[in-house]
N, CA, C and O of each residue as an XYZ file, in Angstrom:
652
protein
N     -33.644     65.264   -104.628
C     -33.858     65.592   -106.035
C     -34.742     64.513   -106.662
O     -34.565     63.305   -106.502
N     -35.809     65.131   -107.466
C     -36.962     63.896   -108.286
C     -36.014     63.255   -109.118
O     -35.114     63.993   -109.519
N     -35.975     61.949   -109.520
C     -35.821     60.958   -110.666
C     -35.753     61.631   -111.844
O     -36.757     61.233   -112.435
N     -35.156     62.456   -112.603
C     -35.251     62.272   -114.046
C     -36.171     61.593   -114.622
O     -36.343     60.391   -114.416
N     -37.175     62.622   -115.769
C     -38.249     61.076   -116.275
C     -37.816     61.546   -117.850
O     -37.062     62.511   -117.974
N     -38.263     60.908   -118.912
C     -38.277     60.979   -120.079
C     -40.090     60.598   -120.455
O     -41.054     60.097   -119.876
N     -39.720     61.275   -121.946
C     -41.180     61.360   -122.236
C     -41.348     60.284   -123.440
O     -40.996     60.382   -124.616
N     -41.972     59.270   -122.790
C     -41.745     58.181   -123.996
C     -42.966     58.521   -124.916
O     -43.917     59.229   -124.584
N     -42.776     57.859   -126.216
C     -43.182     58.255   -127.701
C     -43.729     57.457   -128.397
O     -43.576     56.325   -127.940
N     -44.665     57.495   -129.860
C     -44.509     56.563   -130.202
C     -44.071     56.848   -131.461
O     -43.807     58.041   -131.306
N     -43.638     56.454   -133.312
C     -43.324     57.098   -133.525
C     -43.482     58.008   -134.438
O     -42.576     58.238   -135.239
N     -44.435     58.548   -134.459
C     -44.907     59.776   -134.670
C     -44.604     60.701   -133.739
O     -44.716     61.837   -134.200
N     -44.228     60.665   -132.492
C     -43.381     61.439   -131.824
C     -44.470     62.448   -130.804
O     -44.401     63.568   -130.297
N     -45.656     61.133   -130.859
C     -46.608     61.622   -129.644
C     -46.236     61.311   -128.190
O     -45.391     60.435   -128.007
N     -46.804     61.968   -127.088
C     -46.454     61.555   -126.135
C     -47.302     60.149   -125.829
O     -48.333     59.919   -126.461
N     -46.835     59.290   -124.889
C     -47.447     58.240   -124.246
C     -47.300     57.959   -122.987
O     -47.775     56.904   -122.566
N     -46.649     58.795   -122.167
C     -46.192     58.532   -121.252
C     -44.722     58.755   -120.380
O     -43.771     58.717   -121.162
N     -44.447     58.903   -119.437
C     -43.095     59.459   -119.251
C     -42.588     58.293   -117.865
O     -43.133     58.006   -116.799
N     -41.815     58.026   -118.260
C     -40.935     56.763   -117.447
C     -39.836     57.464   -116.941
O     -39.506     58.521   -117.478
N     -38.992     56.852   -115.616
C     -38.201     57.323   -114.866
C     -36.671     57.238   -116.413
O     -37.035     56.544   -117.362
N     -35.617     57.696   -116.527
C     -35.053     57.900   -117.593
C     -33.893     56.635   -117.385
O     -33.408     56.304   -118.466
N     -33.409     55.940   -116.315
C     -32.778     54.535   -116.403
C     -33.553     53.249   -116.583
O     -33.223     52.091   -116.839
N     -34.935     53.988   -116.314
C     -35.950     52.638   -116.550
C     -36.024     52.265   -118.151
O     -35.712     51.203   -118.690
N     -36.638     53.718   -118.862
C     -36.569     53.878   -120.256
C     -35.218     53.074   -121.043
O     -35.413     52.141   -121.822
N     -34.319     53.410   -120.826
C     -32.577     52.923   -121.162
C     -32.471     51.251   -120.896
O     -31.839     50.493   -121.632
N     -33.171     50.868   -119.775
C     -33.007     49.352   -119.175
C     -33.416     48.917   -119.983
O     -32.779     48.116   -120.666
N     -35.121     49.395   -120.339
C     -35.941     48.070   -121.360
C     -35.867     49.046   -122.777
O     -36.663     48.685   -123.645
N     -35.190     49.988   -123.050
C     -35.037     50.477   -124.593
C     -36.292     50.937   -125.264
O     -36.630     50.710   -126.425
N     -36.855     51.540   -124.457
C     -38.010     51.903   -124.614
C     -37.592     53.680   -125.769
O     -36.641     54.457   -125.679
N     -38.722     53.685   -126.649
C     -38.933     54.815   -127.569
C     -38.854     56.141   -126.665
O     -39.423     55.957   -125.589
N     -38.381     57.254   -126.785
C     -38.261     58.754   -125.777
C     -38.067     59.682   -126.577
O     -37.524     59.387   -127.641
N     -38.419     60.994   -126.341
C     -37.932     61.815   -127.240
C     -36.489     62.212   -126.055
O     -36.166     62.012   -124.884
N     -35.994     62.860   -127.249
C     -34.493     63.637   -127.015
C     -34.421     64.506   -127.998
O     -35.380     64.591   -128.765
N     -33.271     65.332   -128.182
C     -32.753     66.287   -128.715
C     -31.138     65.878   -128.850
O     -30.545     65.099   -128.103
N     -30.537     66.644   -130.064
C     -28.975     67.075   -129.866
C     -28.928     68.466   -130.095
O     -29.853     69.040   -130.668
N     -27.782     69.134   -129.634
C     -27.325     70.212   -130.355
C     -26.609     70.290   -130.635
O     -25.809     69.887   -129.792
N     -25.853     70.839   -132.032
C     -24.934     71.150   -132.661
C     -24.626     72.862   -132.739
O     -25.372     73.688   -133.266
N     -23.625     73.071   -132.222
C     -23.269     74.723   -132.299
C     -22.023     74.506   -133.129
O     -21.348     73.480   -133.219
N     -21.770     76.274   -134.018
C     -21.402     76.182   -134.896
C     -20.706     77.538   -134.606
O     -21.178     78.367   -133.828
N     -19.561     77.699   -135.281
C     -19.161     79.419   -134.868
C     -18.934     79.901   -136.668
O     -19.392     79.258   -137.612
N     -18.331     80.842   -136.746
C     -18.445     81.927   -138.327
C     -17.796     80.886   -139.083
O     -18.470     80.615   -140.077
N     -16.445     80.003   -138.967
C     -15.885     79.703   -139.693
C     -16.625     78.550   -140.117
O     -16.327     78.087   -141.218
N     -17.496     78.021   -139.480
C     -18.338     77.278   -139.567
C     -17.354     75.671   -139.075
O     -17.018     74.720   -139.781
N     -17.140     75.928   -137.643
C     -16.657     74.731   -137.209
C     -17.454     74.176   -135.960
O     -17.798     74.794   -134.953
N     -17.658     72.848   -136.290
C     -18.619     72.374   -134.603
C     -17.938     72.266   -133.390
O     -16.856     71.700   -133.233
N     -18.821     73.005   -132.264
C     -17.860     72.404   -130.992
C     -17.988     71.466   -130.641
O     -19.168     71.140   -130.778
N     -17.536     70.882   -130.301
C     -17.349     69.555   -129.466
C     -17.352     69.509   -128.321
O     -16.882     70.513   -127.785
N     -17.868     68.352   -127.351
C     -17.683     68.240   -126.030
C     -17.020     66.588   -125.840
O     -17.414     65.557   -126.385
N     -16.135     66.737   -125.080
C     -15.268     65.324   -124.610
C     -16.771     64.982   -123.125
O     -16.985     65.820   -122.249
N     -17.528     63.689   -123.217
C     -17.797     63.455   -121.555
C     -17.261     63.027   -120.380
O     -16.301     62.268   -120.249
N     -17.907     63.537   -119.536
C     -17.261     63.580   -118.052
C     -16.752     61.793   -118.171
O     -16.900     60.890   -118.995
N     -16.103     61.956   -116.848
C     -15.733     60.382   -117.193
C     -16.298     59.303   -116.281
O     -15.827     58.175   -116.130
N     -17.758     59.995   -115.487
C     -18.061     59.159   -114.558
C     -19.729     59.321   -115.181
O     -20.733     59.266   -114.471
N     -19.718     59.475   -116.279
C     -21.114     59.571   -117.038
C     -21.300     57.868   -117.271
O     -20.438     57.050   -117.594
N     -22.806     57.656   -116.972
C     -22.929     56.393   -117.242
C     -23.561     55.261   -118.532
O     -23.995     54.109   -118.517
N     -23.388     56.054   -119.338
C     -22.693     55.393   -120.495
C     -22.038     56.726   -121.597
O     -22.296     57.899   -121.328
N     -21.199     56.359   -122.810
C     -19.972     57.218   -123.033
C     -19.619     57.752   -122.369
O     -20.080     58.893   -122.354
N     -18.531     57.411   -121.279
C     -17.723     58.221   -120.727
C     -16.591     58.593   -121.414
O     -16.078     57.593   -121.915
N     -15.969     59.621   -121.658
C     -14.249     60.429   -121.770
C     -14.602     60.164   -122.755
O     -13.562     59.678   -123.201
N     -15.714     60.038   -123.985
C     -16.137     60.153   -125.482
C     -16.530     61.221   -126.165
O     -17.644     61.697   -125.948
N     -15.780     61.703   -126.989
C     -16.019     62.984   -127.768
C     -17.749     62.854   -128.564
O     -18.239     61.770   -128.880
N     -18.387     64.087   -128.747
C     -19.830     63.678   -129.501
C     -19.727     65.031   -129.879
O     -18.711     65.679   -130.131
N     -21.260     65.473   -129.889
C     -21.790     66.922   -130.179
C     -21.647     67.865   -129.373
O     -20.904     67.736   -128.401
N     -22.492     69.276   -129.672
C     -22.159     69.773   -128.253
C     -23.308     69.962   -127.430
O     -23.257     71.070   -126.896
N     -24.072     69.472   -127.196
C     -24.694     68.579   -126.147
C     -25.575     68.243   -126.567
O     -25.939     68.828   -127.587
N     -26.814     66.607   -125.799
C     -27.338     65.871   -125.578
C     -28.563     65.703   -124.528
O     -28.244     65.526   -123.353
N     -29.533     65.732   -124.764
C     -30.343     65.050   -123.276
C     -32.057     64.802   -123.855
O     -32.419     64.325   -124.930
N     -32.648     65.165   -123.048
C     -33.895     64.780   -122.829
C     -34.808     66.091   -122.588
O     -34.536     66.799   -121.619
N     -35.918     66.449   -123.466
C     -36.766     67.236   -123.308
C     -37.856     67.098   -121.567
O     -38.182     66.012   -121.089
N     -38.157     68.253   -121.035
C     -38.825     67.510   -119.461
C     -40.201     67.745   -120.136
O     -40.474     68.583   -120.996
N     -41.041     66.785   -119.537
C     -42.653     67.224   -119.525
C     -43.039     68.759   -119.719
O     -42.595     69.666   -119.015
N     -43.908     68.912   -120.746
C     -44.263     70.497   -121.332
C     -43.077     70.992   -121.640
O     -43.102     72.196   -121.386
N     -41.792     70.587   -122.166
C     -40.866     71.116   -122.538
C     -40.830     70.990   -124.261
O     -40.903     70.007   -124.998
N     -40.652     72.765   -124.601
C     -40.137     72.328   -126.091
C     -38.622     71.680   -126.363
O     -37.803     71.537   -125.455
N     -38.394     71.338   -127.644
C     -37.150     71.044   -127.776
C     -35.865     72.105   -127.780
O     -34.689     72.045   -127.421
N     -36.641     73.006   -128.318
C     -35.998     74.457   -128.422
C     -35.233     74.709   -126.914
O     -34.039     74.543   -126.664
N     -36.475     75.233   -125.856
C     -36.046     75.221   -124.269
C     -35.533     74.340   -123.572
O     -35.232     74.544   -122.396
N     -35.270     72.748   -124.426
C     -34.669     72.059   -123.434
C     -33.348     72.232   -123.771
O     -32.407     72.199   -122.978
N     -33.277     72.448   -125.151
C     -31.311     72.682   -125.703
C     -30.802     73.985   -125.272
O     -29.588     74.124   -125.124
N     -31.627     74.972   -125.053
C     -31.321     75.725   -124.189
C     -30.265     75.875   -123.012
O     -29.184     76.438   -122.838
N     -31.570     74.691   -121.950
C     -31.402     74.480   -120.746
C     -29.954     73.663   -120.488
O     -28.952     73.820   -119.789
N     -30.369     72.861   -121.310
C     -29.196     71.975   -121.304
C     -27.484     72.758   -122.001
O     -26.344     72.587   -121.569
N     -27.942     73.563   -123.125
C     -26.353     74.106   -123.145
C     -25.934     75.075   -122.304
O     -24.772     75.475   -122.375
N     -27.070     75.730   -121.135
C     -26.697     76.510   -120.185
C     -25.922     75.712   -119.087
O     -24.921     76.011   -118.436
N     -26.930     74.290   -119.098
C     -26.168     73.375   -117.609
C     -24.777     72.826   -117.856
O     -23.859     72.990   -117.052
N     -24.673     72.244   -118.865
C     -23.536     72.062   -119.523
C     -22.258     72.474   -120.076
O     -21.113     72.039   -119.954
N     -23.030     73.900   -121.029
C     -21.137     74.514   -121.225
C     -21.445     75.638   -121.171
O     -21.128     76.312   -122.151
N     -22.034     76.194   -120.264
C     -21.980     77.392   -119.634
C     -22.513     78.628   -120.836
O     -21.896     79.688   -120.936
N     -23.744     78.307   -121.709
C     -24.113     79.792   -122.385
C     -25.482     79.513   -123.033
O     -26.045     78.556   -122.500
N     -26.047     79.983   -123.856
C     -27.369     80.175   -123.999
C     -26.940     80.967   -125.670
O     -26.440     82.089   -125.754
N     -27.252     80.140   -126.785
C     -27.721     80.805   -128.089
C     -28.884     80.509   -128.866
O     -29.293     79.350   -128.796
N     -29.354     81.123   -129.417
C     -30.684     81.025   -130.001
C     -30.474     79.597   -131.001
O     -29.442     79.469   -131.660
N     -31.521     78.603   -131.027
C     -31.394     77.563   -131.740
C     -32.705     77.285   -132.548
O     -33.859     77.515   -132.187
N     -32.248     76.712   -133.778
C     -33.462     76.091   -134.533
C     -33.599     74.606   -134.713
O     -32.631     73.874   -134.505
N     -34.549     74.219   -135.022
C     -35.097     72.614   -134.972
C     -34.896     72.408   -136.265
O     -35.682     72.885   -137.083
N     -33.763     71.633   -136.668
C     -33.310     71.186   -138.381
C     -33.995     69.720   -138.926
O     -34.624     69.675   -139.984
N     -33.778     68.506   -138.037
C     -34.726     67.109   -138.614
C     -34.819     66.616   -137.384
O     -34.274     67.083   -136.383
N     -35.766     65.315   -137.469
C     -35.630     64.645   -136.727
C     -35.842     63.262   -136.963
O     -36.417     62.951   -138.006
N     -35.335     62.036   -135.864
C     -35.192     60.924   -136.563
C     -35.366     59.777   -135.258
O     -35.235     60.002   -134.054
N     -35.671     58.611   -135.873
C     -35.247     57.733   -134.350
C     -34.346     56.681   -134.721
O     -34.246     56.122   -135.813
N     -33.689     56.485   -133.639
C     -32.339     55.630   -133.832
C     -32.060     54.692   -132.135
O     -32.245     55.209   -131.034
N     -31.546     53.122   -132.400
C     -31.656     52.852   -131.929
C     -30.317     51.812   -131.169
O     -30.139     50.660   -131.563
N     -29.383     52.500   -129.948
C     -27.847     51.729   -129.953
C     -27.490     51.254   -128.661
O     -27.375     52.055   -127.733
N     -27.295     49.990   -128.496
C     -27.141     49.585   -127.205
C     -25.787     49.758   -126.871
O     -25.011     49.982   -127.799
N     -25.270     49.684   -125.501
C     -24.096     49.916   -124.766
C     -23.681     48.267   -124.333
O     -24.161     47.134   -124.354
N     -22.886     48.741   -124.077
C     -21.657     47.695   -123.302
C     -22.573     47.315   -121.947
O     -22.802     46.159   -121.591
N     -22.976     48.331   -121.372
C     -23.233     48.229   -119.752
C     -24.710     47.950   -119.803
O     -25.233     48.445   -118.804
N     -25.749     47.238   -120.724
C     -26.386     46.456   -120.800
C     -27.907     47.546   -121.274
O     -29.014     47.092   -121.565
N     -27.490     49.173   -121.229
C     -28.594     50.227   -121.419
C     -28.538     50.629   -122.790
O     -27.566     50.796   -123.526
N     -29.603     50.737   -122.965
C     -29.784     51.178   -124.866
C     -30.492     52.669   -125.350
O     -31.568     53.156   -125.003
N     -29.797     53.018   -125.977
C     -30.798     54.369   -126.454
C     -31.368     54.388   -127.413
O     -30.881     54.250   -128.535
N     -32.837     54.614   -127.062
C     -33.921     54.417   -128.193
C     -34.695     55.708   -128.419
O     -35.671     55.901   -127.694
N     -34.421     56.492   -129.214
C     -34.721     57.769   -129.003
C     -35.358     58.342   -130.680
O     -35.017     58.082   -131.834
N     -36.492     59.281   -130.031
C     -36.494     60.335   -131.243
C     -35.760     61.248   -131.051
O     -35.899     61.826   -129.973
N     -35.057     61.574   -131.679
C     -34.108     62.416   -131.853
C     -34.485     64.218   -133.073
O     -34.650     64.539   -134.249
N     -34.439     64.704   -131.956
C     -34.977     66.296   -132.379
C     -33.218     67.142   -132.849
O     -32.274     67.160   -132.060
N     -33.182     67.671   -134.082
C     -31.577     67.823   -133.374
C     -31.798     68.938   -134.081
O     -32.611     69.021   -135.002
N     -30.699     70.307   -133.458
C     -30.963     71.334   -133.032
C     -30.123     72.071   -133.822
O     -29.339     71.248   -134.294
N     -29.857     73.128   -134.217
C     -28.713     73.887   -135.015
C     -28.559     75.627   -133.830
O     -29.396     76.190   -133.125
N     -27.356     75.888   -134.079
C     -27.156     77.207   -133.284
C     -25.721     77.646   -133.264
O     -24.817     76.814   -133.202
N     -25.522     78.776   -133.309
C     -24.220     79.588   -133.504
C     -23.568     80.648   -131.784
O     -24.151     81.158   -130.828
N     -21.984     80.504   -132.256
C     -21.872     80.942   -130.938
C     -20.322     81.212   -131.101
O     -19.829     80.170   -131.534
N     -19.368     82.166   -130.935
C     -18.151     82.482   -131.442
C     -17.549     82.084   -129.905
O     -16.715     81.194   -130.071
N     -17.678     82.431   -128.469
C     -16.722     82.336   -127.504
C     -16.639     80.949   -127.357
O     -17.203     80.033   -127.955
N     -15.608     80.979   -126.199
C     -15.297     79.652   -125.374
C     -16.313     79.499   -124.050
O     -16.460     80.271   -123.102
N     -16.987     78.163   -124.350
C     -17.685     78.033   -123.280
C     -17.057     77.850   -121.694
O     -15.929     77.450   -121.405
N     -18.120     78.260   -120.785
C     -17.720     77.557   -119.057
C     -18.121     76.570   -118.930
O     -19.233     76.590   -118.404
N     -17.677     75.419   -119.212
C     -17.809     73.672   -118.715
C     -18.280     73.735   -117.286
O     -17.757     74.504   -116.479
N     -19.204     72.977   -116.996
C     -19.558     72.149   -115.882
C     -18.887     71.058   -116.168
O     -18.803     70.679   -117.336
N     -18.322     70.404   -115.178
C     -17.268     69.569   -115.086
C     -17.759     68.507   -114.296
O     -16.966     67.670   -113.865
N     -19.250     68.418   -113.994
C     -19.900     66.995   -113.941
C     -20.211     66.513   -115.047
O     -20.370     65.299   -115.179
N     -20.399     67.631   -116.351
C     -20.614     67.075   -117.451
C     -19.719     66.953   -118.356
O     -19.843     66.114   -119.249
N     -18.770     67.693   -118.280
C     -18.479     68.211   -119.446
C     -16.642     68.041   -119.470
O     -16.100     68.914   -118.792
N     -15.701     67.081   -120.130
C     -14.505     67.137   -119.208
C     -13.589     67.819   -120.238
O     -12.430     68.073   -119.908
N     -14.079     68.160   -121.580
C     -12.783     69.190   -122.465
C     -14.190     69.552   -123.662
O     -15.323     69.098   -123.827
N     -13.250     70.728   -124.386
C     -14.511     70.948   -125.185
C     -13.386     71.236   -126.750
O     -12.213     70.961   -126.498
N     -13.602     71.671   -128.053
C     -12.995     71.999   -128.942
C     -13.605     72.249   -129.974
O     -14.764     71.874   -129.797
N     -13.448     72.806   -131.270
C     -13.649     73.433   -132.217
C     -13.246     72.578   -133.391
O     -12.102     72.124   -133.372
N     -14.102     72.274   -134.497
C     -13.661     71.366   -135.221
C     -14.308     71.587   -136.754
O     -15.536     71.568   -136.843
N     -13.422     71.817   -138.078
C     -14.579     71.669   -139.080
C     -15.279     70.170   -138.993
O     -15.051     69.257   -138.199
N     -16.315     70.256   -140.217
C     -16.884     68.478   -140.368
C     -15.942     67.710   -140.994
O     -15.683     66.579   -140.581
N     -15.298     68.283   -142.119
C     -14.124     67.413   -142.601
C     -13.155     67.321   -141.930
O     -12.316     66.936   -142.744
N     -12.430     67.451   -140.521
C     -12.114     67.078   -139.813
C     -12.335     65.604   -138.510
O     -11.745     64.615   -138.076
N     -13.566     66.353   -138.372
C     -14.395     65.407   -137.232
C     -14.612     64.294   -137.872
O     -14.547     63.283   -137.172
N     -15.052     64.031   -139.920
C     -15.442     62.875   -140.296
C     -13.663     62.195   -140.129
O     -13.499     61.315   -139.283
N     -12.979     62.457   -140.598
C     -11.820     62.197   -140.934
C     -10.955     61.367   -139.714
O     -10.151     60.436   -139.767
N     -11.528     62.179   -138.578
C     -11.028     61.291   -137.426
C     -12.126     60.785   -136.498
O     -11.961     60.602   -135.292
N     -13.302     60.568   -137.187
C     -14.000     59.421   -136.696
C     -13.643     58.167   -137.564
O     -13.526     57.053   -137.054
N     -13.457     58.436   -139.069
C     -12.863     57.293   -139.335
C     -11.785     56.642   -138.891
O     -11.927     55.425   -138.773
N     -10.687     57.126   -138.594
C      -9.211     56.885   -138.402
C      -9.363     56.329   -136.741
O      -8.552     55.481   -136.368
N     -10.413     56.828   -135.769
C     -10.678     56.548   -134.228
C     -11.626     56.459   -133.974
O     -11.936     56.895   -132.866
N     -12.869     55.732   -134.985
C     -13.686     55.617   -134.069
C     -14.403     55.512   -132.396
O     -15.468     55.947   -131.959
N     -13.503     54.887   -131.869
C     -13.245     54.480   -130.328
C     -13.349     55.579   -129.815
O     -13.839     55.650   -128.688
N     -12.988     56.559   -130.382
C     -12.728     57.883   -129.476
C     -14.348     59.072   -129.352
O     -14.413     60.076   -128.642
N     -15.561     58.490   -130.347
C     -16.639     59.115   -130.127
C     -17.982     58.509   -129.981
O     -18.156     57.575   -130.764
N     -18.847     58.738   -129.307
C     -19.902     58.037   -129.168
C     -20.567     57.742   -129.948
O     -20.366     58.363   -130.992
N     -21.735     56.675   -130.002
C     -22.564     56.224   -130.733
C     -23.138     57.006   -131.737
O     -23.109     57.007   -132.967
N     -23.698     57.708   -130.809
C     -24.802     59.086   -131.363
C     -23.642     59.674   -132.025
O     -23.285     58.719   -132.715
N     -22.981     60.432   -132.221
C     -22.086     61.433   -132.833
C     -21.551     60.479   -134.315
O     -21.406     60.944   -135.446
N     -21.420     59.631   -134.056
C     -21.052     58.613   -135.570
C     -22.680     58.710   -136.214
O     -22.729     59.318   -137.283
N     -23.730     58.295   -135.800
C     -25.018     58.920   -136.528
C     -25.318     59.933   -136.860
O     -25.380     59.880   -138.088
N     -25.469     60.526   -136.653
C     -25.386     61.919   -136.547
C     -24.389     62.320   -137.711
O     -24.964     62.616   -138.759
N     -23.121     62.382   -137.729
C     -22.459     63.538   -138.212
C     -21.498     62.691   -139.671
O     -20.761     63.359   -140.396
C-alpha cells in the first residue's frame, strides 16, 4: 500500500505540494483537511469514539469524521470517501467554513491544518469500521458543549475547536 500523502498549503489554501502525511504531522507543516459533521431531523450530531490504536486521539470522542483530502480530490468527495470508510454510509454534504488551526499532541506530532468542514444529514445507525471507528452516538450541541466542559479529557483537540 502507497504512503498516505497530504496536500500541503499555503494559507490561502493553494496547493504547494504534497508530503508523505506523518512527515507533514512531524514538522507541523500547513495541509488541507476536512471535518464532517452529520446531523439527523432532531437535529443531533453523531459522534464517533476513536479506535484505540489510532495514532494520536485514541478512545477520544470528536465529530463524525476527519481526514485528509487525496491529490485532485474535492473536499466534498473526500468526506464522502471517508464517511463511507469509516461509518459505513454515504450522504450528500455541503462545504459550510473553513479555517486553519494549529494543536500539538503528547506523542510529539502536531496538526496544522486548513480545515474545510463539511455539513450533512442522515437518520440511520451507521456500520463502523472498527479500525476506525470504536463506538458511535447521537448527541444535541447543548449536550456535547455541556460535557466537553464537565470532561474535557474525554474529546479531542479538534472537536473542542470546532464545536
Amino acid at each position: 500500500m502507497l504512503e498516505e500523502k497530504v496536500i500541503l498549503v499555503n494559507e490561502k489554501d493553494e496547493k504547494i505540494g504534497l508530503m508523505p502525511k506523518m512527515e507533514a504531522h512531524e514538522k507541523a507543516l500547513l495541509h488541507r483537511a476536512f471535518s464532517v459533521f452529520v446531523f439527523n431531523d432532531k437535529n443531533e450530531l453523531m459522534l464517533q469514539k476513536r479506535a484505540l490504536h489510532k495514532y494520536h486521539s485514541p478512545g477520544l470522542w470528536t465529530n463524525t469524521c476527519c481526514s485528509h483530502q487525496r491529490d485532485g480530490e474535492t473536499s466534498i468527495e473526500a468526506g464522502k470517501r471517508r464517511l463511507q470508510e469509516e461509518m459505513g454510509f454515504v450522504t450528500e454534504l455541503e462545504e459550510s467554513i473553513s479555517f486553519i488551526y494549529k494543536a500539538p499532541f503528547d506523542n510529539g506530532l502536531t496538526e496544522h491544518e486548513f480545515d474545510h468542514v463539511l455539513i450533512g444529514s442522515y437518520e440511520e445507525n451507521p456500520e463502523l469500521n472498527e479500525e476506525e471507528v470504536a463506538e458511535w452516538k447521537w448527541m444535541t450541541l447543548e449536550d456535547v458543549n455541556k460535557s466537553m466542559k464537565s470532561h474535557p479529557e474525554l474529546y479531542t483537540v479538534l472537536s473542542l475547536i470546532h464545536i
